[in-house]
Coordinates of C-alpha atoms in Angstrom, one line a residue:
Chain W
M24 CA 0.8 -6.3 -39.3
S25 CA -1.3 -9.3 -38.8
P26 CA -1.0 -11.8 -35.8
T27 CA -0.1 -14.5 -38.4
F28 CA 2.6 -12.4 -39.9
Q29 CA 3.9 -11.7 -36.4
I30 CA 4.0 -15.4 -35.6
L31 CA 5.7 -16.1 -38.9
L32 CA 8.5 -13.6 -38.1
L33 CA 8.8 -15.0 -34.6
K34 CA 9.1 -18.5 -35.8
G35 CA 11.5 -17.4 -38.4
A36 CA 13.7 -15.5 -35.9
F37 CA 13.7 -18.5 -33.7
T38 CA 14.7 -21.0 -36.4
V39 CA 17.5 -19.0 -37.6
Y40 CA 18.7 -18.3 -33.9
L41 CA 18.5 -22.1 -33.4
L42 CA 20.6 -22.6 -36.5
A43 CA 23.1 -19.8 -35.4
T44 CA 23.2 -21.6 -32.0
V45 CA 23.8 -25.1 -33.4
L46 CA 26.7 -23.9 -35.6
S47 CA 28.2 -21.8 -32.6
L48 CA 28.3 -25.0 -30.6
L49 CA 30.0 -26.8 -33.4
N50 CA 32.5 -23.9 -33.8
T51 CA 33.5 -24.1 -30.3
R52 CA 35.7 -27.2 -31.4
R53 CA 36.5 -26.2 -34.9
H54 CA 36.9 -22.5 -34.5
S55 CA 36.6 -21.9 -38.2
Q56 CA 36.5 -18.2 -39.5
P57 CA 34.2 -18.8 -42.5
L58 CA 31.8 -20.7 -40.1
Q59 CA 32.0 -17.8 -37.7
R60 CA 31.2 -15.3 -40.4
T61 CA 28.1 -17.6 -41.2
I62 CA 27.1 -17.8 -37.6
F63 CA 27.3 -13.9 -37.4
W64 CA 25.2 -13.3 -40.6
L65 CA 22.7 -15.8 -39.5
F66 CA 22.5 -14.1 -35.9
T67 CA 22.1 -10.9 -37.6
S68 CA 19.3 -12.0 -40.0
A69 CA 17.5 -13.6 -37.0
F70 CA 17.9 -10.3 -35.0
T71 CA 16.5 -8.4 -38.1
L72 CA 13.4 -10.7 -38.0
H73 CA 13.1 -10.4 -34.2
T74 CA 13.3 -6.5 -34.6
L75 CA 10.7 -6.4 -37.4
C76 CA 8.4 -8.5 -35.3
L77 CA 9.0 -6.2 -32.2
L78 CA 8.4 -3.1 -34.3
G79 CA 5.4 -4.5 -35.9
R80 CA 3.8 -5.4 -32.4
W81 CA 4.7 -1.9 -31.1
Y82 CA 3.0 -0.3 -34.2
V83 CA 0.0 -2.5 -34.0
A84 CA -0.4 -1.9 -30.1
G85 CA 0.5 1.7 -30.2
Y86 CA 2.7 1.2 -27.1
L87 CA 5.8 -1.0 -26.4
P88 CA 4.0 -4.2 -25.7
V89 CA 5.8 -5.7 -22.6
T90 CA 2.9 -6.2 -20.2
N91 CA 2.7 -9.9 -19.7
L92 CA 5.0 -13.0 -19.5
F93 CA 5.1 -13.6 -23.3
S94 CA 6.0 -10.1 -24.2
T95 CA 8.6 -9.7 -21.4
Q96 CA 10.3 -12.9 -22.4
F97 CA 10.0 -11.7 -26.2
F98 CA 11.5 -8.4 -25.3
F99 CA 14.2 -9.6 -22.9
S100 CA 15.4 -12.0 -25.7
W101 CA 15.5 -9.1 -28.0
T102 CA 17.6 -7.1 -25.7
L103 CA 19.9 -10.0 -25.0
A104 CA 20.3 -10.5 -28.8
A105 CA 21.1 -6.9 -29.3
T106 CA 23.7 -7.1 -26.4
Y107 CA 25.4 -10.0 -28.1
L108 CA 25.4 -8.2 -31.4
Y109 CA 27.0 -5.1 -29.6
F110 CA 29.8 -7.2 -28.2
E111 CA 30.3 -9.2 -31.3
L112 CA 30.7 -6.1 -33.4
R113 CA 33.0 -4.4 -30.9
Y114 CA 35.1 -7.3 -29.9
R115 CA 34.3 -10.3 -32.3
I116 CA 33.5 -12.2 -29.1
Q117 CA 32.3 -15.2 -31.2
S118 CA 31.6 -18.4 -29.2
S119 CA 32.2 -16.3 -25.9
G120 CA 28.6 -15.1 -26.3
L121 CA 27.2 -18.5 -26.5
F122 CA 25.6 -18.4 -23.2
V123 CA 23.8 -15.1 -24.2
I124 CA 22.7 -16.7 -27.6
L125 CA 21.4 -19.8 -25.8
L126 CA 19.5 -17.6 -23.3
T127 CA 18.0 -15.6 -26.1
L128 CA 16.9 -19.1 -27.6
L129 CA 15.5 -20.2 -24.3
L130 CA 13.5 -17.2 -23.6
L131 CA 12.1 -17.2 -27.3
A132 CA 11.3 -21.0 -26.9
S133 CA 9.5 -20.6 -23.6
A134 CA 7.5 -17.6 -25.0
M135 CA 6.3 -19.3 -28.2
P136 CA 3.8 -21.7 -26.5
R137 CA 2.2 -18.5 -24.8
D138 CA -0.5 -16.5 -26.2
P139 CA 1.1 -13.6 -28.2
A140 CA -2.1 -11.5 -28.3
I141 CA -1.3 -7.9 -27.3
P142 CA -3.8 -7.0 -24.4
P143 CA -5.2 -3.5 -24.2
L144 CA -3.2 -1.1 -22.6
I145 CA -4.4 -0.1 -19.0
P146 CA -4.4 3.6 -18.1
A147 CA -2.0 3.0 -15.3
L148 CA 0.7 1.9 -18.0
D149 CA -0.2 4.6 -20.5
T150 CA 2.8 6.8 -20.0
P151 CA 6.1 7.3 -21.7
L152 CA 7.6 6.7 -18.5
F153 CA 6.8 3.1 -18.7
T154 CA 8.4 2.6 -22.0
L155 CA 11.5 4.3 -20.8
H156 CA 11.5 2.3 -17.5
I157 CA 11.0 -1.1 -19.4
I158 CA 13.8 -0.4 -22.1
F159 CA 16.4 0.6 -19.8
S160 CA 15.5 -2.3 -17.3
F161 CA 15.6 -5.0 -19.9
A162 CA 18.7 -3.5 -21.4
G163 CA 20.4 -3.5 -18.0
Y164 CA 19.3 -7.1 -17.3
A165 CA 20.8 -8.2 -20.8
L166 CA 24.1 -6.5 -20.0
F167 CA 24.2 -8.2 -16.6
A168 CA 23.5 -11.6 -18.3
M169 CA 26.4 -10.8 -20.7
A170 CA 28.6 -10.0 -17.7
F171 CA 27.6 -13.4 -16.1
S172 CA 28.6 -15.2 -19.4
L173 CA 32.0 -13.4 -19.5
G174 CA 32.4 -14.1 -15.8
V175 CA 32.0 -17.8 -16.3
L176 CA 34.2 -17.8 -19.2
Y177 CA 36.9 -15.9 -17.2
L178 CA 36.9 -18.5 -14.6
L179 CA 37.1 -21.3 -17.2
Q180 CA 39.9 -19.5 -18.9
V181 CA 41.8 -19.2 -15.6
R182 CA 41.6 -23.1 -15.4
L183 CA 41.7 -24.2 -19.1
K184 CA 44.0 -21.5 -20.6
S185 CA 42.4 -22.3 -23.9
A186 CA 43.4 -20.7 -27.2
L187 CA 39.7 -20.8 -28.3
L188 CA 38.6 -18.4 -25.6
P189 CA 39.5 -14.7 -25.5
N190 CA 42.6 -14.1 -23.1
L191 CA 42.0 -13.1 -19.4
S192 CA 42.6 -9.3 -20.1
E193 CA 40.0 -9.2 -23.0
L194 CA 37.6 -11.0 -20.8
R195 CA 38.0 -8.7 -17.9
K196 CA 37.7 -5.7 -20.1
M197 CA 34.5 -6.9 -21.7
N198 CA 33.1 -7.9 -18.3
E199 CA 33.8 -4.4 -16.8
E200 CA 32.2 -3.0 -19.8
A201 CA 28.9 -5.1 -19.5
I202 CA 28.8 -4.2 -15.8
F203 CA 29.4 -0.6 -16.2
L204 CA 26.8 -0.2 -19.3
G205 CA 24.4 -2.3 -17.4
F206 CA 24.6 -0.3 -14.3
A207 CA 24.3 3.0 -16.3
L208 CA 21.2 1.7 -18.0
F209 CA 19.7 0.3 -14.9
T210 CA 20.2 3.6 -13.2
L211 CA 18.1 5.2 -15.9
C212 CA 15.4 2.5 -15.3
M213 CA 15.4 3.3 -11.8
I214 CA 15.2 7.0 -12.2
F215 CA 12.2 6.7 -14.7
G216 CA 10.5 4.1 -12.5
S217 CA 10.9 6.6 -9.5
I218 CA 9.5 9.5 -11.6
W219 CA 6.6 7.1 -12.8
A220 CA 5.8 6.1 -9.0
Q221 CA 5.9 9.7 -7.9
V222 CA 3.1 10.6 -10.5
A223 CA 1.2 7.4 -10.2
W224 CA 1.3 6.9 -6.3
G225 CA 2.5 10.2 -5.0
Y226 CA 5.8 8.9 -3.7
Y227 CA 9.0 7.8 -5.6
F228 CA 10.0 4.7 -3.6
S229 CA 7.6 2.0 -2.5
W230 CA 8.5 -0.5 0.2
N231 CA 7.5 -3.6 -1.8
I232 CA 9.6 -6.5 -2.6
K233 CA 10.2 -5.6 -6.3
S234 CA 11.4 -2.0 -5.5
V235 CA 13.5 -3.3 -2.6
W236 CA 15.2 -5.9 -5.0
S237 CA 15.7 -3.5 -7.8
S238 CA 17.5 -1.3 -5.4
I239 CA 19.5 -4.3 -4.3
V240 CA 20.4 -4.9 -7.9
W241 CA 21.3 -1.2 -8.5
L242 CA 23.7 -1.2 -5.2
F243 CA 25.2 -4.6 -5.9
Y244 CA 26.4 -3.5 -9.4
G245 CA 27.2 0.1 -8.0
G246 CA 29.5 -1.8 -5.6
M247 CA 30.9 -3.9 -8.5
C248 CA 31.7 -0.6 -10.5
H249 CA 33.9 0.2 -7.6
A250 CA 35.3 -3.2 -6.8
K251 CA 37.3 -3.2 -10.0
F252 CA 39.5 -0.5 -8.4
V253 CA 40.2 -3.0 -5.6
R254 CA 43.1 -5.2 -6.4
R255 CA 41.5 -8.1 -4.3
W256 CA 38.4 -8.0 -6.4
Q257 CA 39.9 -7.9 -9.7
G258 CA 40.0 -10.9 -12.0
S259 CA 38.4 -14.1 -10.5
G260 CA 36.7 -12.1 -7.7
Y261 CA 35.1 -9.9 -10.2
A262 CA 34.0 -12.9 -12.2
W263 CA 32.5 -14.5 -9.2
L264 CA 30.6 -11.2 -8.3
S265 CA 29.2 -11.2 -12.0
I266 CA 27.8 -14.6 -11.4
A267 CA 26.3 -13.8 -8.1
G268 CA 24.8 -10.5 -9.5
F269 CA 23.0 -12.4 -12.3
G270 CA 21.5 -14.5 -9.6
V271 CA 20.2 -11.4 -8.0
V272 CA 18.9 -10.3 -11.3
L273 CA 17.1 -13.5 -12.1
F274 CA 15.3 -13.4 -8.7
T275 CA 14.3 -9.8 -9.2
Y276 CA 13.0 -10.5 -12.7
L277 CA 11.6 -14.1 -12.5
G278 CA 11.5 -15.0 -8.9
I279 CA 9.5 -12.0 -7.7
G280 CA 7.4 -11.9 -10.8
L281 CA 6.3 -15.6 -10.8
L282 CA 6.6 -16.8 -7.2
M283 CA 5.6 -13.7 -5.1
S284 CA 2.8 -11.2 -5.3
S285 CA 4.2 -7.8 -6.2
N286 CA 3.3 -4.5 -8.2
H287 CA 5.3 -6.0 -11.1
P288 CA 3.4 -9.3 -11.9
L289 CA 4.5 -11.1 -14.9
D290 CA 1.1 -12.8 -15.8
Chain N
M1210 CA 42.9 12.8 13.3
L1211 CA 40.5 14.9 11.3
T1212 CA 42.5 14.0 8.1
R1213 CA 42.3 10.4 9.0
L1214 CA 38.5 10.5 9.6
W1215 CA 38.1 12.4 6.5
S1216 CA 40.1 9.7 4.6
W1217 CA 37.9 7.1 6.2
F1218 CA 34.8 8.9 5.1
C1219 CA 35.9 9.1 1.6
S1220 CA 37.3 5.5 1.4
L1221 CA 36.4 3.5 -1.5
K1222 CA 36.7 0.3 0.6
V1223 CA 34.3 1.8 3.3
A1224 CA 31.8 2.4 0.3
I1225 CA 32.2 -1.1 -0.8
V1226 CA 31.8 -2.6 2.7
L1227 CA 28.7 -0.6 3.3
A1228 CA 27.1 -1.3 -0.1
S1229 CA 27.7 -5.2 0.6
L1230 CA 26.3 -5.0 4.1
V1231 CA 23.2 -3.1 2.9
T1232 CA 22.8 -5.6 0.1
A1233 CA 23.2 -8.7 2.3
I1234 CA 20.9 -7.2 5.0
A1235 CA 18.2 -6.0 2.6
I1236 CA 18.1 -9.3 0.8
A1237 CA 17.2 -11.2 4.0
G1238 CA 15.0 -8.3 5.3
S1239 CA 13.0 -7.9 2.1
L1240 CA 11.7 -11.5 2.5
L1241 CA 10.8 -10.7 6.2
M1242 CA 9.0 -7.6 4.9
H1243 CA 7.1 -9.6 2.1
F1244 CA 5.9 -12.2 4.5
N1245 CA 5.0 -9.9 7.4
P1246 CA 2.7 -7.4 5.6
Q1247 CA 1.0 -6.6 8.9
I1248 CA 4.1 -4.9 10.1
F1249 CA 5.6 -3.7 6.9
A1250 CA 2.8 -2.8 4.8
G1251 CA 2.3 0.5 6.7
L1252 CA 5.7 1.9 5.3
D1253 CA 3.9 3.1 2.3
T1254 CA 1.2 4.7 4.3
Y1255 CA 3.1 6.3 7.1
G1256 CA 6.2 8.4 7.6
F1257 CA 9.1 6.8 9.4
G1258 CA 8.1 8.2 12.8
D1259 CA 4.6 7.1 12.8
W1260 CA 5.4 3.6 11.3
H1261 CA 8.0 3.2 14.2
R1262 CA 5.4 4.1 16.7
N1263 CA 2.5 2.2 15.2
F1264 CA 4.3 -0.9 14.0
G1265 CA 8.2 -1.0 14.2
R1266 CA 8.2 -0.6 18.1
R1267 CA 5.7 -3.6 18.5
A1268 CA 8.1 -6.0 16.6
P1269 CA 11.5 -4.9 17.2
L1270 CA 13.2 -8.1 16.4
L1271 CA 11.4 -8.3 12.8
A1272 CA 11.8 -4.6 12.2
S1273 CA 15.7 -4.6 13.2
W1274 CA 16.7 -5.3 9.5
F1275 CA 14.9 -2.2 8.5
Y1276 CA 16.5 0.2 11.1
L1277 CA 20.0 -1.3 10.3
T1278 CA 19.6 -0.9 6.6
G1279 CA 18.4 2.6 7.0
A1280 CA 21.4 3.5 9.2
L1281 CA 23.9 1.7 6.7
I1282 CA 22.2 3.5 3.7
L1283 CA 22.5 6.9 5.4
L1284 CA 26.2 6.2 6.1
L1285 CA 26.8 5.1 2.5
A1286 CA 25.1 8.4 1.3
V1287 CA 27.5 10.3 3.8
N1288 CA 30.6 8.5 2.4
T1289 CA 29.3 9.2 -1.2
A1290 CA 28.8 12.8 -0.4
C1291 CA 32.2 12.9 1.0
C1292 CA 33.7 11.3 -1.9
F1293 CA 32.1 13.9 -4.0
I1294 CA 33.2 16.9 -1.9
D1295 CA 36.9 15.2 -2.0
W1296 CA 36.5 15.2 -5.8
L1297 CA 35.5 18.8 -5.9
L1298 CA 38.6 19.7 -3.9
H1299 CA 40.7 17.9 -6.5
I1300 CA 38.8 18.8 -9.6
R1301 CA 41.6 20.2 -11.7
S1302 CA 43.2 16.7 -11.8
R1303 CA 40.1 14.7 -11.7
W1304 CA 37.7 16.6 -13.9
R1305 CA 37.3 13.7 -16.3
K1306 CA 35.4 11.9 -13.7
I1307 CA 32.6 14.3 -13.6
G1308 CA 29.9 11.7 -14.7
E1309 CA 30.9 9.3 -12.1
Y1310 CA 31.0 12.0 -9.3
L1311 CA 27.6 13.3 -10.5
I1312 CA 26.2 10.0 -9.9
H1313 CA 27.7 10.1 -6.3
L1314 CA 26.0 13.3 -5.7
G1315 CA 22.8 12.2 -7.2
F1316 CA 22.7 9.2 -5.0
A1317 CA 23.5 11.2 -1.9
L1318 CA 21.0 13.9 -2.7
V1319 CA 18.2 11.1 -3.2
V1320 CA 19.0 9.3 -0.1
F1321 CA 19.1 12.5 2.1
A1322 CA 15.8 13.6 0.4
Y1323 CA 14.1 10.3 1.2
F1324 CA 15.1 10.4 4.9
W1325 CA 13.9 14.0 5.1
G1326 CA 10.5 13.3 3.5
S1327 CA 10.1 10.1 5.4
F1328 CA 10.8 11.9 8.9
A1329 CA 9.3 15.4 8.2
G1330 CA 6.6 14.4 5.8
S1331 CA 3.3 12.6 6.2
R1332 CA 0.3 11.1 4.4
A1333 CA -3.3 11.5 4.5
Q1334 CA -6.5 10.4 2.8
L1335 CA -9.1 12.7 1.7
S1336 CA -12.7 11.7 0.6
L1337 CA -14.6 14.1 -1.4
R1338 CA -18.2 14.3 -2.6
P1339 CA -19.2 16.2 -5.6
G1340 CA -19.6 19.8 -4.7
Q1341 CA -17.9 19.3 -1.3
L1342 CA -15.1 21.7 -0.4
Q1343 CA -12.4 20.4 2.0
P1344 CA -9.0 21.9 3.2
V1345 CA -6.0 20.2 1.8
A1346 CA -3.8 18.6 4.6
F1347 CA -0.4 20.1 5.1
Q1348 CA -1.1 23.0 3.0
P1349 CA -2.9 25.6 5.0
G1350 CA -5.1 28.0 3.2
Y1351 CA -5.6 25.6 0.2
F1352 CA -9.1 23.9 -0.5
L1353 CA -10.2 21.3 -2.9
R1354 CA -13.8 21.1 -4.5
L1355 CA -14.8 18.1 -6.4
E1356 CA -16.8 19.2 -9.4
S1357 CA -17.4 15.8 -10.8
I1358 CA -16.3 12.2 -11.3
E1359 CA -16.4 10.6 -14.7
P1360 CA -15.4 6.9 -15.4
V1361 CA -13.4 6.2 -18.5
I1362 CA -14.9 3.1 -20.3
G1363 CA -12.5 0.7 -21.8
V1364 CA -12.9 -1.4 -24.9
S1365 CA -14.3 -4.2 -22.8
G1366 CA -17.0 -1.8 -21.8
R1367 CA -15.9 -1.7 -18.2
P1368 CA -14.7 1.4 -16.5
V1369 CA -10.8 1.4 -16.5
D1370 CA -10.1 4.8 -15.0
L1371 CA -11.9 7.7 -13.3
L1372 CA -11.5 11.3 -14.0
H1373 CA -11.7 13.4 -10.9
N1374 CA -12.5 17.1 -11.8
L1375 CA -11.3 19.4 -9.2
S1376 CA -11.1 23.0 -8.5
V1377 CA -8.2 24.3 -6.2
F1378 CA -8.8 27.4 -3.9
H1379 CA -6.3 29.4 -2.1
G1380 CA -8.6 31.1 0.5
D1381 CA -11.6 32.2 -1.5
T1382 CA -9.8 32.5 -4.7
L1383 CA -10.1 29.7 -7.5
T1384 CA -6.4 29.1 -8.4
Q1385 CA -6.8 26.3 -10.9
T1386 CA -9.0 23.6 -12.1
T1387 CA -7.6 20.2 -12.8
T1388 CA -8.3 16.7 -13.7
L1389 CA -6.7 13.8 -11.5
H1390 CA -6.5 10.3 -13.1
A1391 CA -4.0 7.5 -13.6
N1392 CA -0.4 9.1 -13.8
T1393 CA -1.8 12.6 -13.5
P1394 CA -1.3 14.0 -9.9
L1395 CA -1.7 17.5 -8.5
F1396 CA 1.3 19.1 -7.1
L1397 CA 0.7 21.8 -4.6
G1398 CA 3.8 23.0 -2.8
T1399 CA 5.5 20.1 -0.9
V1400 CA 2.3 18.1 -1.4
T1401 CA 1.6 15.5 -4.2
I1402 CA -2.2 14.6 -4.5
V1403 CA -3.2 11.5 -6.5
A1404 CA -6.5 9.9 -7.2
S1405 CA -6.5 6.6 -5.3
G1406 CA -10.0 5.5 -6.4
S1407 CA -13.5 6.0 -5.6
G1408 CA -15.9 5.3 -2.8
Q1409 CA -19.4 5.7 -1.9
Q1410 CA -20.9 7.7 1.0
V1411 CA -24.4 7.9 2.4
V1412 CA -25.8 11.4 1.5
G1413 CA -29.3 11.1 2.6
Y1414 CA -32.2 8.8 2.9
N1415 CA -35.4 8.1 0.9
A1416 CA -38.3 8.0 3.3
I1417 CA -42.1 7.4 3.0
L1418 CA -44.0 10.1 5.0
P1419 CA -47.3 8.1 5.5
D1420 CA -49.2 10.8 7.1
L1421 CA -48.9 13.0 4.0
G1422 CA -49.1 10.2 1.4
H1423 CA -45.8 10.6 -0.4
A1424 CA -42.1 10.0 -0.2
A1425 CA -39.3 12.4 -0.1
D1426 CA -35.5 12.3 -0.4
L1427 CA -34.1 13.5 2.8
I1428 CA -30.6 15.1 1.8
P1429 CA -28.9 18.2 3.1
G1430 CA -30.5 21.3 1.4
A1431 CA -33.8 19.6 0.6
L1432 CA -37.0 21.6 1.5
I1433 CA -39.8 19.2 1.9
P1434 CA -43.6 20.5 2.0
L1435 CA -45.4 19.4 4.9
A1436 CA -49.1 19.8 6.1
G1437 CA -50.5 23.3 5.2
A1438 CA -48.0 25.7 4.4
T1439 CA -45.3 24.3 6.7
R1440 CA -42.0 23.2 5.1
L1441 CA -39.0 21.1 6.5
Q1442 CA -35.6 22.1 5.6
I1443 CA -32.9 19.5 6.1
N1444 CA -29.8 21.3 7.0
D1445 CA -27.4 18.6 7.9
I1446 CA -27.1 14.7 8.2
R1447 CA -24.8 12.9 10.2
N1448 CA -24.3 9.1 10.5
D1449 CA -23.7 7.3 13.8
G1450 CA -23.6 3.7 12.8
N1451 CA -27.2 2.8 11.8
N1452 CA -28.7 5.9 13.6
P1453 CA -28.7 8.9 11.3
H1454 CA -28.9 12.2 12.8
F1455 CA -30.9 15.0 11.0
N1456 CA -30.6 18.6 11.6
L1457 CA -33.9 20.2 10.7
T1458 CA -35.7 23.5 10.6
L1459 CA -39.5 23.5 10.5
V1460 CA -40.9 26.7 9.1
D1461 CA -44.3 28.2 8.4
A1462 CA -44.0 31.0 5.8
D1463 CA -40.9 32.9 7.2
I1464 CA -41.6 31.7 10.9
I1465 CA -39.3 29.1 12.5
L1466 CA -41.5 26.7 14.4
W1467 CA -38.9 24.4 15.4
E1468 CA -35.2 23.9 14.8
G1469 CA -32.9 21.1 16.2
W1470 CA -31.4 17.5 15.8
Y1471 CA -33.7 14.7 15.5
T1472 CA -32.6 10.9 15.3
L1473 CA -34.8 8.1 14.3
Q1474 CA -34.5 6.3 17.5
Q1475 CA -35.9 9.2 19.6
A1476 CA -39.4 10.3 20.0
L1477 CA -40.6 12.7 17.3
P1478 CA -40.7 16.3 18.6
D1479 CA -44.4 17.6 18.8
P1480 CA -44.0 20.4 16.0
L1481 CA -42.7 17.7 13.6
R1482 CA -45.5 15.3 14.4
K1483 CA -48.1 18.0 14.0
A1484 CA -46.7 19.0 10.7
G1485 CA -47.1 15.4 9.5
F1486 CA -43.4 14.3 9.4
H1487 CA -43.2 10.8 10.4
P1488 CA -40.5 9.3 8.2
I1489 CA -40.2 5.6 7.3
I1490 CA -36.8 5.1 6.0
R1491 CA -36.7 3.0 2.6
Q1492 CA -33.3 3.1 1.4
S1493 CA -30.0 5.0 1.8
L1494 CA -29.1 7.5 -1.0
M1495 CA -25.5 6.9 -2.0
M1496 CA -23.1 9.3 -3.9
Y1497 CA -19.7 8.5 -5.4
T1498 CA -16.9 10.1 -3.7
S1499 CA -13.3 10.8 -4.9
E1500 CA -10.8 9.1 -2.7
L1501 CA -7.6 11.1 -2.8
T1502 CA -4.2 10.4 -1.2
I1503 CA -2.2 13.4 -0.1
N1504 CA 1.5 12.9 0.4
N1505 CA 3.5 15.7 2.0
D1506 CA 7.2 15.2 1.2
P1507 CA 9.3 18.2 1.9
G1508 CA 12.4 16.3 0.3
R1509 CA 10.7 15.8 -3.0
K1510 CA 12.4 18.6 -4.9
L1511 CA 15.7 17.6 -3.5
A1512 CA 15.1 14.0 -4.7
L1513 CA 14.3 15.5 -8.0
L1514 CA 17.6 17.3 -8.1
G1515 CA 19.4 14.1 -7.2
G1516 CA 17.5 12.3 -10.1
I1517 CA 18.7 15.0 -12.6
C1518 CA 22.3 14.8 -11.3
L1519 CA 22.0 10.9 -11.7
T1520 CA 20.8 11.3 -15.1
I1521 CA 23.3 13.8 -16.4
G1522 CA 26.0 11.8 -14.6
V1523 CA 25.1 8.6 -16.2
L1524 CA 25.0 10.4 -19.7
I1525 CA 28.4 11.8 -19.1
A1526 CA 29.8 8.6 -17.6
L1527 CA 28.7 6.7 -20.9
F1528 CA 30.2 9.2 -22.9
S1529 CA 33.6 9.5 -21.0
F1530 CA 33.7 5.6 -20.6
Y1531 CA 34.3 5.2 -24.4
A1532 CA 36.6 8.2 -24.4
K1533 CA 38.7 6.6 -21.6
R1534 CA 38.7 3.3 -23.3
R1535 CA 40.1 4.7 -26.5
R1536 CA 42.9 6.3 -24.3
G1537 CA 43.4 2.9 -22.6
D1538 CA 42.6 4.6 -19.3
R1539 CA 41.7 1.6 -17.1
P1540 CA 42.7 0.3 -13.8
D1541 CA 45.8 -2.1 -13.8
I1542 CA 45.3 -5.7 -14.1
A1543 CA 46.6 -7.6 -11.1

């Protein structure tokens, strides 16, 4: 797949995502079913283009190209879109996933001006453990982003009691699912990362800021998986925790990668 | 009393409080760690005991978060292990939660293994020249010999990796040959050996011998012809700053004329002077060395077991999550 074709697919995906987002925004007022179906098919088409572009880049590179800021944004946006589609297909969340769609669009928009060239793989990253670590890491992040979105909507719904949004019970159920799935996938990310550290450095945990914050993310969401059984933390408390947790995720991914020197640089 | 203590150790609320405390303290502490590398960088190089003696004790205020986090994590692991044991005691009624409790067990095992490895384990560096045989730290009876180092050249034409070809001996017996490079360590009992890079070592000197009108490489094992039938054997070279020490044997046929240590800063022993050995050092002779990190972690296999429990637990929990959702088995909504 030529670089020109990759860019064409990327721009195509972005345009169709943008169209789906604009229509989603319009539909928050109208709540029209035919329009919602159109949005779903537009989003699915954009995701197909996005997936084709990802697979093409993977095939050309010979490895999952997630080694610089462009490619992590590109891959993170793909996992976000996949997460939205999962919830849409399972729960018909419609406009409730608007934040995730917007985040997908934002990540793609900020990735597009960057150089999409695939750098040669350095031997330190030439291991299937890297691929597994990356896939589960971003899948976990995407589900935590979805939990954030659902948490915000839950708090809005407590105040607005709007017919346009899913009811509180549904929002809570979806939020718990996003947290649990995110925690499960992030656990796998941590396990594969630890095995990789053992074979690369000789020890499975390093005292650097990225590893410590990844452990914080894991502990935080592990605590959340327990908090849903405590009455005080159900409902609004859980929604607030979902919002706070995503703050921790954002700092772990972007804050450390961009603002601090670590063994997980983004550029 | 014991029942109450056991209930407390198995308490869900205690787990949440401990996890929250660890999270809050680690968030603040990690920033202290990042901005004070002179204290905390040693955590990856030393075991906890050595780190405490060399760094932690010197900055107790800065290091306090680390000790507190460690204690709380350990308590959380104990709490998690107790929850797992409690679940085992009630497995007949709670078997559907096997995935979740395997995650508990896995977490506890990993934490215990980490503390075990950090207190009982240690780390060392090993520098090997090609052909050199050295004992492996923490593994008595095992030796490593570096056969060669080969660079791996990337598409840019620059070396991107190094292949460290090693032979492993147990006593006099060659047990295996292996190549260490990126993501390819050597596991030897409780020890993990990884290639951390390459270095350069002075292995000898190139010197002019003006009395004889030629130059010679003074390296261990070299036999240099001198005046008449005399020959000088270089047995060993040691470096003391800029003052190399040579262990030499001067022979004539099979007769040893002189043997001993000679440094460039001392007066030349008579037998060497008479044989025409009056060296003027031109340059050092360097050789690439293999820099290896040896990490002794007795808890490594326990941690692996914990990782396996975590992985199986996650997979079962994912499967059972959907099964429970189908049955409507969820906590009550307040």
